[in-house]
Short mmCIF file of C-alpha atoms (C1' of nucleotides) in Angstrom, two decimals:
data_model
loop_
_atom_site.label_atom_id
_atom_site.label_comp_id
_atom_site.label_asym_id
_atom_site.label_seq_id
_atom_site.Cartn_x
_atom_site.Cartn_y
_atom_site.Cartn_z
CA MET A 811 139.51 119.54 109.86
CA LYS A 812 142.34 117.49 111.23
CA ILE A 813 145.79 118.07 109.84
CA SER A 814 147.69 114.79 109.51
CA ALA A 815 151.17 116.09 108.71
CA ILE A 816 153.15 119.24 108.21
CA ASN A 817 153.61 119.91 104.48
CA PHE A 818 157.29 120.78 104.26
CA LEU A 819 157.04 121.24 100.49
CA ALA A 820 155.09 124.47 101.01
CA PRO A 821 156.83 127.88 100.96
CA SER A 822 158.69 128.65 104.16
CA HIS A 823 156.26 131.29 105.40
CA GLU A 824 153.38 128.80 105.09
CA VAL A 825 155.32 126.12 106.93
CA ALA A 826 156.26 128.63 109.61
CA HIS A 827 152.55 129.36 110.04
CA GLN A 828 151.57 125.65 110.09
CA LEU A 829 154.14 124.86 112.76
CA ILE A 830 152.60 127.18 115.37
CA GLY A 831 150.72 124.92 117.80
CA ALA A 832 152.54 121.76 116.73
CA THR A 833 154.21 119.62 119.37
CA PHE A 834 157.94 119.04 118.90
CA THR A 835 160.29 116.97 121.03
CA VAL A 836 163.89 115.79 120.90
CA SER A 837 164.40 112.50 122.71
CA GLY A 838 161.11 113.05 124.50
CA VAL A 839 161.94 116.59 125.67
CA GLY A 840 160.12 119.61 124.28
CA GLY A 841 156.64 121.07 123.94
CA ILE A 842 154.41 123.21 121.75
CA ILE A 843 155.98 125.43 119.08
CA VAL A 844 154.84 129.01 119.75
CA GLU A 845 157.22 131.09 117.64
CA THR A 846 158.89 130.63 114.23
CA GLU A 847 160.55 132.67 111.49
CA ALA A 848 160.60 131.94 107.75
CA TYR A 849 163.62 132.33 105.44
CA ASP A 850 164.15 131.56 101.78
CA GLN A 851 166.88 131.96 99.20
CA LEU A 852 165.59 135.20 97.70
CA ASP A 853 165.64 136.73 101.15
CA PRO A 854 168.71 138.90 101.92
CA ALA A 855 168.46 137.97 105.60
CA SER A 856 168.72 134.25 104.91
CA HIS A 857 171.90 132.20 105.29
CA THR A 858 171.11 130.75 101.85
CA PHE A 859 170.94 134.13 100.07
CA VAL A 860 174.60 133.86 99.02
CA GLY A 861 174.12 130.40 97.50
CA LYS A 862 175.07 126.96 98.69
CA THR A 863 178.05 126.69 101.01
CA LYS A 864 179.40 124.00 103.32
CA ARG A 865 177.68 125.64 106.25
CA ASN A 866 174.18 125.98 104.79
CA ALA A 867 174.21 122.82 102.63
CA ALA A 868 171.54 121.12 104.75
CA MET A 869 169.09 123.89 103.91
CA PHE A 870 169.51 123.07 100.22
CA GLY A 871 168.82 119.41 101.00
CA ALA A 872 165.63 117.44 101.50
CA PRO A 873 162.62 119.23 103.03
CA GLY A 874 161.56 117.88 106.39
CA CYS A 875 165.12 117.71 107.67
CA ALA A 876 166.93 119.76 110.30
CA TYR A 877 169.39 122.60 109.65
CA VAL A 878 171.51 123.43 112.68
CA TYR A 879 173.90 126.39 112.84
CA ARG A 880 176.02 128.12 115.46
CA SER A 881 175.09 131.66 116.33
CA TYR A 882 177.58 134.18 117.74
CA GLY A 883 179.97 131.29 118.42
CA ILE A 884 177.84 130.32 121.40
CA HIS A 885 174.36 129.07 120.59
CA TRP A 886 173.05 126.17 118.51
CA CYS A 887 169.90 127.10 116.61
CA LEU A 888 167.43 124.72 114.99
CA ASN A 889 165.66 125.12 111.65
CA PHE A 890 163.31 122.95 109.63
CA VAL A 891 164.20 122.71 105.92
CA CYS A 892 161.19 123.31 103.68
CA GLY A 893 160.13 124.21 100.13
CA ALA A 894 161.25 122.14 97.17
CA GLU A 895 164.61 120.41 97.52
CA GLY A 896 167.36 122.80 96.48
CA HIS A 897 165.34 125.92 97.24
CA GLY A 898 167.39 126.83 100.27
CA ALA A 899 164.35 127.69 102.37
CA GLY A 900 163.69 126.96 106.01
CA VAL A 901 161.97 127.86 109.23
CA LEU A 902 163.84 128.92 112.36
CA ILE A 903 162.25 127.54 115.53
CA ARG A 904 162.42 130.49 117.95
CA ALA A 905 160.35 129.49 120.95
CA ILE A 906 158.56 126.49 122.47
CA GLU A 907 156.12 126.22 125.36
CA PRO A 908 157.86 123.66 127.59
CA ILE A 909 155.61 120.64 128.24
CA VAL A 910 157.54 117.36 128.31
CA GLY A 911 160.74 116.74 130.26
CA LEU A 912 160.52 119.94 132.30
CA GLN A 913 163.06 118.77 134.87
CA THR A 914 165.56 117.88 132.14
CA MET A 915 165.20 121.31 130.54
CA ILE A 916 165.55 123.06 133.91
CA GLU A 917 168.81 121.20 134.54
CA ARG A 918 170.21 121.91 131.07
CA ARG A 919 169.33 125.61 131.21
CA GLY A 920 170.25 126.19 134.83
CA VAL A 921 167.06 128.21 135.37
CA ASP A 922 163.82 127.12 136.96
CA LYS A 923 161.44 129.68 135.49
CA ILE A 924 159.41 127.80 132.87
CA SER A 925 158.90 130.86 130.68
CA LEU A 926 162.68 131.25 130.34
CA LEU A 927 163.46 127.68 129.28
CA CYS A 928 162.79 127.89 125.52
CA SER A 929 161.96 131.56 124.85
CA GLY A 930 164.55 132.18 122.12
CA PRO A 931 166.48 130.23 119.49
CA GLY A 932 169.62 129.74 121.59
CA LYS A 933 167.76 128.91 124.79
CA LEU A 934 165.63 126.40 122.94
CA GLY A 935 168.76 124.79 121.52
CA GLN A 936 170.22 124.42 125.00
CA ALA A 937 167.00 123.15 126.58
CA LEU A 938 166.43 120.48 123.89
CA ALA A 939 170.17 119.64 123.70
CA VAL A 940 170.39 120.53 120.01
CA VAL A 941 173.83 119.63 118.62
CA HIS A 942 175.42 120.06 115.21
CA ASP A 943 175.12 116.29 114.63
CA PHE A 944 171.40 116.91 114.03
CA ASN A 945 172.25 118.88 110.89
CA GLY A 946 170.56 117.21 107.90
CA MET A 947 168.72 114.61 109.98
CA PRO A 948 165.07 113.84 109.05
CA LEU A 949 162.52 115.24 111.48
CA ASN A 950 160.23 112.21 111.26
CA LYS A 951 162.78 109.89 112.88
CA PHE A 952 164.36 109.50 116.29
CA PRO A 953 165.31 111.54 118.24
CA PHE A 954 162.73 113.89 116.79
CA GLU A 955 158.97 113.79 117.10
CA LEU A 956 156.69 116.32 115.43
CA ILE A 957 152.93 116.24 115.94
CA PRO A 958 150.87 118.82 113.98
CA ALA A 959 148.40 121.05 115.82
CA GLN A 960 145.06 119.27 116.16
CA LYS A 961 143.08 122.49 115.97
CA PRO A 962 143.77 125.74 114.14
CA ALA A 963 146.01 127.95 116.25
CA ASP A 964 145.47 131.68 116.78
CA VAL A 965 148.52 132.84 114.84
CA ILE A 966 149.85 136.38 114.61
CA CYS A 967 152.76 137.65 112.51
CA GLY A 968 155.20 140.53 112.44
CA PRO A 969 158.74 141.55 111.45
CA ARG A 970 161.60 139.18 112.25
CA ILE A 971 164.05 139.73 115.08
CA GLY A 972 167.79 140.29 115.20
CA ILE A 973 168.41 140.76 111.49
CA SER A 974 169.64 143.82 109.59
CA LYS A 975 168.13 143.09 106.17
CA ALA A 976 164.62 142.69 104.76
CA MET A 977 163.11 144.13 107.95
CA ASP A 978 159.86 144.73 106.07
CA LEU A 979 158.92 141.07 105.60
CA PRO A 980 156.38 139.98 108.28
CA TRP A 981 157.80 136.48 108.44
CA ARG A 982 157.86 136.02 112.19
CA PHE A 983 154.91 133.95 113.40
CA GLY A 984 153.68 133.39 116.93
CA LEU A 985 150.88 131.94 119.02
CA SER A 986 148.72 134.89 120.01
CA GLY A 987 149.03 135.84 123.67
CA SER A 988 151.50 133.10 124.56
CA PRO A 989 153.71 133.95 127.57
CA PHE A 990 156.43 131.72 126.11
CA LEU A 991 157.44 133.96 123.19
CA SER A 992 160.99 135.30 122.96
CA ARG A 993 159.48 138.77 122.69
CA PRO A 994 155.90 140.01 122.50
CA PHE A 995 154.33 140.95 119.17
CA ARG A 996 153.26 144.56 118.74
"C1'" DG B 462 196.41 132.22 105.78
"C1'" DC B 463 193.72 136.00 108.03
"C1'" DG B 464 190.15 139.27 109.49
"C1'" DA B 465 185.30 140.54 109.93
"C1'" DC B 466 180.88 139.43 111.40
"C1'" DG B 467 176.48 137.18 113.04
"C1'" DA B 468 168.70 134.43 112.33
"C1'" DT B 469 171.74 135.71 120.50
"C1'" DT B 470 171.99 135.86 125.37
"C1'" DG B 471 172.56 137.55 129.91
"C1'" DG B 472 174.70 140.58 133.00
"C1'" DC B 473 175.73 145.29 134.20
"C1'" DT B 474 174.82 150.42 134.07
"C1'" DG C 1399 168.91 149.96 127.54
"C1'" DC C 1400 173.70 148.86 126.28
"C1'" DC C 1401 177.55 145.84 125.55
"C1'" DA C 1402 180.82 141.94 125.89
"C1'" DA C 1403 181.35 136.99 125.11
"C1'" DT C 1404 183.01 133.61 121.69
"C1'" DC C 1405 184.01 130.79 117.32
"C1'" DG C 1406 182.70 128.76 112.82
"C1'" DT C 1407 182.16 130.35 108.21
"C1'" DC C 1408 182.97 133.19 104.43
"C1'" DG C 1409 185.44 136.14 101.39
"C1'" DC C 1410 189.47 138.13 100.05
"C1'" DC C 1411 194.67 138.62 100.00
#
DNA sequence: GCGACGATTGGCT
DNA sequence: GCCAATCGTCGCC
């Protein structure tokens, strides 16, 4: 059965699962989403766990929009807001298989190994030129383009990476066997 | 107003 | 495998 659109109203872990295999580009640069992580407000590891603040406001906004935050003062990371509006849930895009605009991504990243272009939230942000201006912008409008997977992807899940809370939730999703993951699944 | 810390990365040991 | 880089945000004084 063909999926016509991502349902951003679904719980974050379902959206995170749906997004694996989807094609995502920013200004025509990007590829296939191969790794995501889900977060929601009841989740101690989520930015929204402490309630709405100036920083995380976009995640409490309309589903289907972007939430962009700075990590370690260095990297820009991209999330998709999901769940009902006001839920403070979202999906962190962790890795993409580079397909479109390879040369552009190589120049932005300063590396020429394809598997190192988008294999991590910060790298992906650099390769797709994610900026804080994208915060709160709808994903169905320029410069974004999101095309759902046309066939069911072989999705695996496991514990999330780089967090110190709620380590037990298996809310990291990935495309099975992909060489473009930030880290392999066990 | 100020100090602590992080959904990471990449370079060095 | 370990650790520094680097700065916006949050929470408290």
